[in-house]
């Protein structure tokens, strides 16, 4: 990309320093570049190796669109190359799966999942290893069941008797009822978004 003035040349240098591909139609790139450089301590991300977002390799973010931007991979449990994504592999290893045991490793699979902060010894979610899955559950609680019976027995002087047929007594009158309602899971209100993991820093296009 050719610049006609010294000012335009300086603007281009700032954009390139933030590892953003120059686009003449995008008049927000200078501001994007400045914010990126500030967020990354003066470099384009990861010591100047690119990015434009400031996110660290291995960080997970929720996106408000189905497909994340370049440099991010959807957290769908896929097995990906240990070579192609060497930086990511160096950070997360095989915590989320060993892939084929040789050339691949797995991404976290966060589709349809709620993420819970790792307990790390606090004791709220005790005896839990990092990266493990937890099935749904209810906290232990009690229910009260109300029922009644009405039984008189002349041989007992009108007192209640638990045997419904002794000495001509009337059968017990009991009321019990059970029913099922609800869906297939227990959940809070929620919104579906796309979880993605920072896998690499895009390289700016040559100009």
PDB file of C-alpha atoms in Angstrom:
ATOM      1  CA  UNK A   1       0.000   0.000   0.000  1.00  0.00           C
ATOM      2  CA  UNK A   2       1.480   3.331  -1.095  1.00  0.00           C
ATOM      3  CA  UNK A   3       1.103   6.449   1.059  1.00  0.00           C
ATOM      4  CA  UNK A   4       0.884   9.911  -0.461  1.00  0.00           C
ATOM      5  CA  UNK A   5       1.848  11.948   2.603  1.00  0.00           C
ATOM      6  CA  UNK A   6       4.125  11.566   5.629  1.00  0.00           C
ATOM      7  CA  UNK A   7       1.067  11.585   7.900  1.00  0.00           C
ATOM      8  CA  UNK A   8      -0.544   8.741   5.973  1.00  0.00           C
ATOM      9  CA  UNK A   9       2.733   6.852   6.165  1.00  0.00           C
ATOM     10  CA  UNK A  10       2.855   7.232   9.941  1.00  0.00           C
ATOM     11  CA  UNK A  11      -0.759   6.080  10.272  1.00  0.00           C
ATOM     12  CA  UNK A  12       0.079   3.030   8.178  1.00  0.00           C
ATOM     13  CA  UNK A  13       3.061   2.259  10.403  1.00  0.00           C
ATOM     14  CA  UNK A  14       0.863   2.355  13.509  1.00  0.00           C
ATOM     15  CA  UNK A  15      -1.707   0.041  11.922  1.00  0.00           C
ATOM     16  CA  UNK A  16       0.990  -2.404  10.833  1.00  0.00           C
ATOM     17  CA  UNK A  17       2.628  -2.298  14.270  1.00  0.00           C
ATOM     18  CA  UNK A  18      -0.656  -3.558  15.704  1.00  0.00           C
ATOM     19  CA  UNK A  19      -0.658  -6.383  13.141  1.00  0.00           C
ATOM     20  CA  UNK A  20      -3.858  -5.164  11.510  1.00  0.00           C
ATOM     21  CA  UNK A  21      -4.216  -5.640   7.767  1.00  0.00           C
ATOM     22  CA  UNK A  22      -4.637  -2.131   6.254  1.00  0.00           C
ATOM     23  CA  UNK A  23      -8.001  -1.405   4.678  1.00  0.00           C
ATOM     24  CA  UNK A  24      -8.602   1.970   3.021  1.00  0.00           C
ATOM     25  CA  UNK A  25     -12.363   1.577   3.502  1.00  0.00           C
ATOM     26  CA  UNK A  26     -12.113   1.146   7.284  1.00  0.00           C
ATOM     27  CA  UNK A  27     -11.706   4.526   8.963  1.00  0.00           C
ATOM     28  CA  UNK A  28     -11.563   2.982  12.454  1.00  0.00           C
ATOM     29  CA  UNK A  29      -8.260   1.150  12.008  1.00  0.00           C
ATOM     30  CA  UNK A  30      -6.089   3.834  13.590  1.00  0.00           C
ATOM     31  CA  UNK A  31      -8.171   3.756  16.772  1.00  0.00           C
ATOM     32  CA  UNK A  32      -8.157  -0.051  16.739  1.00  0.00           C
ATOM     33  CA  UNK A  33      -4.379  -0.030  16.360  1.00  0.00           C
ATOM     34  CA  UNK A  34      -3.841   2.445  19.193  1.00  0.00           C
ATOM     35  CA  UNK A  35      -6.086   0.459  21.551  1.00  0.00           C
ATOM     36  CA  UNK A  36      -4.311  -2.759  20.596  1.00  0.00           C
ATOM     37  CA  UNK A  37      -0.862  -1.317  21.180  1.00  0.00           C
ATOM     38  CA  UNK A  38      -1.896   0.106  24.552  1.00  0.00           C
ATOM     39  CA  UNK A  39      -3.444  -3.214  25.615  1.00  0.00           C
ATOM     40  CA  UNK A  40      -0.299  -5.106  24.635  1.00  0.00           C
ATOM     41  CA  UNK A  41       2.284  -2.762  26.062  1.00  0.00           C
ATOM     42  CA  UNK A  42       3.293  -1.306  22.717  1.00  0.00           C
ATOM     43  CA  UNK A  43       3.331  -4.500  20.651  1.00  0.00           C
ATOM     44  CA  UNK A  44       0.809  -6.162  18.391  1.00  0.00           C
ATOM     45  CA  UNK A  45       0.254  -9.003  20.833  1.00  0.00           C
ATOM     46  CA  UNK A  46       2.462 -11.830  22.181  1.00  0.00           C
ATOM     47  CA  UNK A  47       5.618  -9.751  21.979  1.00  0.00           C
ATOM     48  CA  UNK A  48       4.829  -8.340  18.559  1.00  0.00           C
ATOM     49  CA  UNK A  49       3.838 -11.619  16.905  1.00  0.00           C
ATOM     50  CA  UNK A  50       0.408 -10.443  15.922  1.00  0.00           C
ATOM     51  CA  UNK A  51      -3.153 -10.691  17.049  1.00  0.00           C
ATOM     52  CA  UNK A  52      -4.733  -7.319  17.338  1.00  0.00           C
ATOM     53  CA  UNK A  53      -6.885  -8.439  20.268  1.00  0.00           C
ATOM     54  CA  UNK A  54      -4.490  -8.660  23.198  1.00  0.00           C
ATOM     55  CA  UNK A  55      -5.900 -12.067  24.165  1.00  0.00           C
ATOM     56  CA  UNK A  56      -3.414 -14.640  25.403  1.00  0.00           C
ATOM     57  CA  UNK A  57      -3.056 -17.996  23.686  1.00  0.00           C
ATOM     58  CA  UNK A  58      -5.313 -20.447  25.527  1.00  0.00           C
ATOM     59  CA  UNK A  59      -7.792 -17.847  26.791  1.00  0.00           C
ATOM     60  CA  UNK A  60     -11.495 -18.581  26.230  1.00  0.00           C
ATOM     61  CA  UNK A  61     -14.020 -15.919  25.249  1.00  0.00           C
ATOM     62  CA  UNK A  62     -17.744 -15.879  24.489  1.00  0.00           C
ATOM     63  CA  UNK A  63     -18.558 -14.347  21.105  1.00  0.00           C
ATOM     64  CA  UNK A  64     -21.833 -12.748  20.023  1.00  0.00           C
ATOM     65  CA  UNK A  65     -21.684 -14.441  16.619  1.00  0.00           C
ATOM     66  CA  UNK A  66     -21.639 -18.105  15.562  1.00  0.00           C
ATOM     67  CA  UNK A  67     -18.187 -17.967  13.942  1.00  0.00           C
ATOM     68  CA  UNK A  68     -15.302 -16.421  15.928  1.00  0.00           C
ATOM     69  CA  UNK A  69     -12.721 -14.141  14.276  1.00  0.00           C
ATOM     70  CA  UNK A  70      -9.424 -15.309  12.836  1.00  0.00           C
ATOM     71  CA  UNK A  71      -7.039 -16.619  15.450  1.00  0.00           C
ATOM     72  CA  UNK A  72      -9.787 -18.287  17.475  1.00  0.00           C
ATOM     73  CA  UNK A  73     -11.146 -21.846  17.359  1.00  0.00           C
ATOM     74  CA  UNK A  74     -14.628 -22.852  18.481  1.00  0.00           C
ATOM     75  CA  UNK A  75     -14.534 -24.866  21.705  1.00  0.00           C
ATOM     76  CA  UNK A  76     -16.199 -27.922  20.186  1.00  0.00           C
ATOM     77  CA  UNK A  77     -13.869 -30.692  21.365  1.00  0.00           C
ATOM     78  CA  UNK A  78     -12.202 -31.033  17.970  1.00  0.00           C
ATOM     79  CA  UNK A  79      -8.874 -32.813  17.604  1.00  0.00           C
ATOM     80  CA  UNK A  80      -6.398 -30.372  16.039  1.00  0.00           C
ATOM     81  CA  UNK A  81      -2.784 -30.601  14.933  1.00  0.00           C
ATOM     82  CA  UNK A  82      -0.064 -30.323  17.574  1.00  0.00           C
ATOM     83  CA  UNK A  83       2.171 -28.829  14.889  1.00  0.00           C
ATOM     84  CA  UNK A  84      -0.228 -26.348  13.287  1.00  0.00           C
ATOM     85  CA  UNK A  85      -1.306 -25.087  16.709  1.00  0.00           C
ATOM     86  CA  UNK A  86       1.991 -25.549  18.522  1.00  0.00           C
ATOM     87  CA  UNK A  87       1.586 -22.428  20.681  1.00  0.00           C
ATOM     88  CA  UNK A  88      -1.821 -23.556  21.908  1.00  0.00           C
ATOM     89  CA  UNK A  89      -0.592 -27.104  22.479  1.00  0.00           C
ATOM     90  CA  UNK A  90       2.294 -25.746  24.546  1.00  0.00           C
ATOM     91  CA  UNK A  91      -0.206 -23.974  26.806  1.00  0.00           C
ATOM     92  CA  UNK A  92      -3.067 -26.468  27.293  1.00  0.00           C
ATOM     93  CA  UNK A  93      -1.421 -29.761  26.348  1.00  0.00           C
ATOM     94  CA  UNK A  94      -3.775 -32.741  26.535  1.00  0.00           C
ATOM     95  CA  UNK A  95      -5.931 -31.535  29.429  1.00  0.00           C
ATOM     96  CA  UNK A  96      -9.004 -31.680  27.195  1.00  0.00           C
ATOM     97  CA  UNK A  97      -8.111 -34.867  25.351  1.00  0.00           C
ATOM     98  CA  UNK A  98      -5.125 -36.651  23.822  1.00  0.00           C
ATOM     99  CA  UNK A  99      -6.405 -36.627  20.248  1.00  0.00           C
ATOM    100  CA  UNK A 100      -4.844 -39.497  18.332  1.00  0.00           C
ATOM    101  CA  UNK A 101      -2.098 -39.794  20.983  1.00  0.00           C
ATOM    102  CA  UNK A 102       0.517 -38.759  18.415  1.00  0.00           C
ATOM    103  CA  UNK A 103      -0.171 -35.772  16.181  1.00  0.00           C
ATOM    104  CA  UNK A 104      -3.319 -34.148  17.574  1.00  0.00           C
ATOM    105  CA  UNK A 105      -4.833 -32.866  20.818  1.00  0.00           C
ATOM    106  CA  UNK A 106      -8.373 -31.871  21.741  1.00  0.00           C
ATOM    107  CA  UNK A 107      -9.914 -28.482  22.307  1.00  0.00           C
ATOM    108  CA  UNK A 108     -12.316 -27.974  25.221  1.00  0.00           C
ATOM    109  CA  UNK A 109     -15.904 -28.853  24.309  1.00  0.00           C
ATOM    110  CA  UNK A 110     -18.084 -26.106  25.789  1.00  0.00           C
ATOM    111  CA  UNK A 111     -21.085 -26.536  23.504  1.00  0.00           C
ATOM    112  CA  UNK A 112     -24.228 -26.475  25.634  1.00  0.00           C
ATOM    113  CA  UNK A 113     -22.201 -26.265  28.857  1.00  0.00           C
ATOM    114  CA  UNK A 114     -22.033 -23.846  31.786  1.00  0.00           C
ATOM    115  CA  UNK A 115     -18.489 -23.010  32.920  1.00  0.00           C
ATOM    116  CA  UNK A 116     -17.673 -23.157  36.642  1.00  0.00           C
ATOM    117  CA  UNK A 117     -14.633 -21.570  38.250  1.00  0.00           C
ATOM    118  CA  UNK A 118     -12.007 -24.106  39.331  1.00  0.00           C
ATOM    119  CA  UNK A 119     -12.201 -24.582  43.115  1.00  0.00           C
ATOM    120  CA  UNK A 120      -8.406 -24.845  43.591  1.00  0.00           C
ATOM    121  CA  UNK A 121      -8.684 -25.838  47.246  1.00  0.00           C
ATOM    122  CA  UNK A 122     -11.385 -23.393  48.342  1.00  0.00           C
ATOM    123  CA  UNK A 123     -13.753 -26.202  49.339  1.00  0.00           C
ATOM    124  CA  UNK A 124     -16.937 -25.042  47.594  1.00  0.00           C
ATOM    125  CA  UNK A 125     -16.520 -27.602  44.814  1.00  0.00           C
ATOM    126  CA  UNK A 126     -14.136 -29.880  46.684  1.00  0.00           C
ATOM    127  CA  UNK A 127     -12.196 -32.862  45.331  1.00  0.00           C
ATOM    128  CA  UNK A 128     -12.463 -31.607  41.772  1.00  0.00           C
ATOM    129  CA  UNK A 129      -9.668 -31.803  39.210  1.00  0.00           C
ATOM    130  CA  UNK A 130      -9.102 -29.035  36.683  1.00  0.00           C
ATOM    131  CA  UNK A 131     -10.848 -29.622  33.370  1.00  0.00           C
ATOM    132  CA  UNK A 132     -13.204 -32.332  34.624  1.00  0.00           C
ATOM    133  CA  UNK A 133     -16.866 -32.524  33.683  1.00  0.00           C
ATOM    134  CA  UNK A 134     -19.607 -32.524  36.307  1.00  0.00           C
ATOM    135  CA  UNK A 135     -23.064 -34.004  35.754  1.00  0.00           C
ATOM    136  CA  UNK A 136     -26.214 -32.201  36.838  1.00  0.00           C
ATOM    137  CA  UNK A 137     -27.425 -32.677  40.409  1.00  0.00           C
ATOM    138  CA  UNK A 138     -29.790 -31.371  43.089  1.00  0.00           C
ATOM    139  CA  UNK A 139     -28.524 -30.324  46.496  1.00  0.00           C
ATOM    140  CA  UNK A 140     -29.712 -32.682  49.252  1.00  0.00           C
ATOM    141  CA  UNK A 141     -33.059 -31.545  50.678  1.00  0.00           C
ATOM    142  CA  UNK A 142     -36.251 -32.845  52.339  1.00  0.00           C
ATOM    143  CA  UNK A 143     -39.896 -33.029  51.313  1.00  0.00           C
ATOM    144  CA  UNK A 144     -42.911 -33.363  53.620  1.00  0.00           C
ATOM    145  CA  UNK A 145     -45.737 -35.721  52.673  1.00  0.00           C
ATOM    146  CA  UNK A 146     -49.161 -35.016  54.185  1.00  0.00           C
ATOM    147  CA  UNK A 147     -51.708 -37.828  54.485  1.00  0.00           C
ATOM    148  CA  UNK A 148     -54.669 -38.690  56.662  1.00  0.00           C
ATOM    149  CA  UNK A 149     -56.693 -41.703  57.730  1.00  0.00           C
ATOM    150  CA  UNK A 150     -59.911 -42.065  59.659  1.00  0.00           C
ATOM    151  CA  UNK A 151     -60.592 -45.402  61.326  1.00  0.00           C
ATOM    152  CA  UNK A 152     -62.899 -46.205  64.219  1.00  0.00           C
ATOM    153  CA  UNK A 153     -63.237 -49.551  65.906  1.00  0.00           C
ATOM    154  CA  UNK A 154     -66.001 -50.272  68.414  1.00  0.00           C
ATOM    155  CA  UNK A 155     -63.828 -52.852  70.108  1.00  0.00           C
ATOM    156  CA  UNK A 156     -61.262 -50.143  70.840  1.00  0.00           C
ATOM    157  CA  UNK A 157     -63.801 -47.703  72.186  1.00  0.00           C
ATOM    158  CA  UNK A 158     -63.657 -45.478  69.161  1.00  0.00           C
ATOM    159  CA  UNK A 159     -59.872 -45.126  69.022  1.00  0.00           C
ATOM    160  CA  UNK A 160     -58.035 -45.213  65.731  1.00  0.00           C
ATOM    161  CA  UNK A 161     -56.690 -48.580  64.682  1.00  0.00           C
ATOM    162  CA  UNK A 162     -54.011 -49.116  62.017  1.00  0.00           C
ATOM    163  CA  UNK A 163     -55.530 -52.439  60.996  1.00  0.00           C
ATOM    164  CA  UNK A 164     -58.318 -51.540  58.567  1.00  0.00           C
ATOM    165  CA  UNK A 165     -60.273 -54.788  58.957  1.00  0.00           C
ATOM    166  CA  UNK A 166     -59.984 -55.742  62.626  1.00  0.00           C
ATOM    167  CA  UNK A 167     -63.255 -56.223  64.535  1.00  0.00           C
ATOM    168  CA  UNK A 168     -65.348 -54.651  61.836  1.00  0.00           C
ATOM    169  CA  UNK A 169     -63.425 -51.412  61.694  1.00  0.00           C
ATOM    170  CA  UNK A 170     -63.649 -49.157  58.661  1.00  0.00           C
ATOM    171  CA  UNK A 171     -60.790 -49.256  56.141  1.00  0.00           C
ATOM    172  CA  UNK A 172     -58.158 -46.544  56.270  1.00  0.00           C
ATOM    173  CA  UNK A 173     -58.856 -43.432  54.259  1.00  0.00           C
ATOM    174  CA  UNK A 174     -55.509 -42.287  52.825  1.00  0.00           C
ATOM    175  CA  UNK A 175     -54.576 -39.712  50.237  1.00  0.00           C
ATOM    176  CA  UNK A 176     -51.329 -39.854  48.306  1.00  0.00           C
ATOM    177  CA  UNK A 177     -50.435 -38.426  44.931  1.00  0.00           C
ATOM    178  CA  UNK A 178     -47.317 -38.219  42.796  1.00  0.00           C
ATOM    179  CA  UNK A 179     -46.739 -36.553  39.464  1.00  0.00           C
ATOM    180  CA  UNK A 180     -43.893 -35.535  37.147  1.00  0.00           C
ATOM    181  CA  UNK A 181     -43.400 -32.154  35.541  1.00  0.00           C
ATOM    182  CA  UNK A 182     -40.593 -30.136  33.959  1.00  0.00           C
ATOM    183  CA  UNK A 183     -38.144 -30.636  31.126  1.00  0.00           C
ATOM    184  CA  UNK A 184     -35.100 -32.783  30.504  1.00  0.00           C
ATOM    185  CA  UNK A 185     -32.649 -30.721  32.591  1.00  0.00           C
ATOM    186  CA  UNK A 186     -32.356 -28.258  35.469  1.00  0.00           C
ATOM    187  CA  UNK A 187     -31.018 -24.879  34.353  1.00  0.00           C
ATOM    188  CA  UNK A 188     -31.069 -21.136  35.071  1.00  0.00           C
ATOM    189  CA  UNK A 189     -32.090 -18.559  32.497  1.00  0.00           C
ATOM    190  CA  UNK A 190     -29.400 -18.321  29.849  1.00  0.00           C
ATOM    191  CA  UNK A 191     -28.357 -17.037  26.435  1.00  0.00           C
ATOM    192  CA  UNK A 192     -26.587 -19.145  23.807  1.00  0.00           C
ATOM    193  CA  UNK A 193     -23.259 -17.742  22.585  1.00  0.00           C
ATOM    194  CA  UNK A 194     -20.129 -19.193  20.993  1.00  0.00           C
ATOM    195  CA  UNK A 195     -17.190 -20.111  23.224  1.00  0.00           C
ATOM    196  CA  UNK A 196     -13.859 -19.988  21.404  1.00  0.00           C
ATOM    197  CA  UNK A 197     -10.234 -20.395  22.442  1.00  0.00           C
ATOM    198  CA  UNK A 198      -7.373 -18.163  21.313  1.00  0.00           C
ATOM    199  CA  UNK A 199      -5.243 -20.465  19.172  1.00  0.00           C
ATOM    200  CA  UNK A 200      -2.868 -18.242  17.186  1.00  0.00           C
ATOM    201  CA  UNK A 201      -2.086 -14.651  16.240  1.00  0.00           C
ATOM    202  CA  UNK A 202      -3.031 -13.798  12.648  1.00  0.00           C
ATOM    203  CA  UNK A 203      -0.270 -12.354  10.511  1.00  0.00           C
ATOM    204  CA  UNK A 204      -1.010  -9.052   8.808  1.00  0.00           C
ATOM    205  CA  UNK A 205      -1.250  -9.210   5.032  1.00  0.00           C
ATOM    206  CA  UNK A 206       1.714  -7.888   3.060  1.00  0.00           C
ATOM    207  CA  UNK A 207       1.336  -4.370   1.706  1.00  0.00           C
TER     208      UNK A 207
END
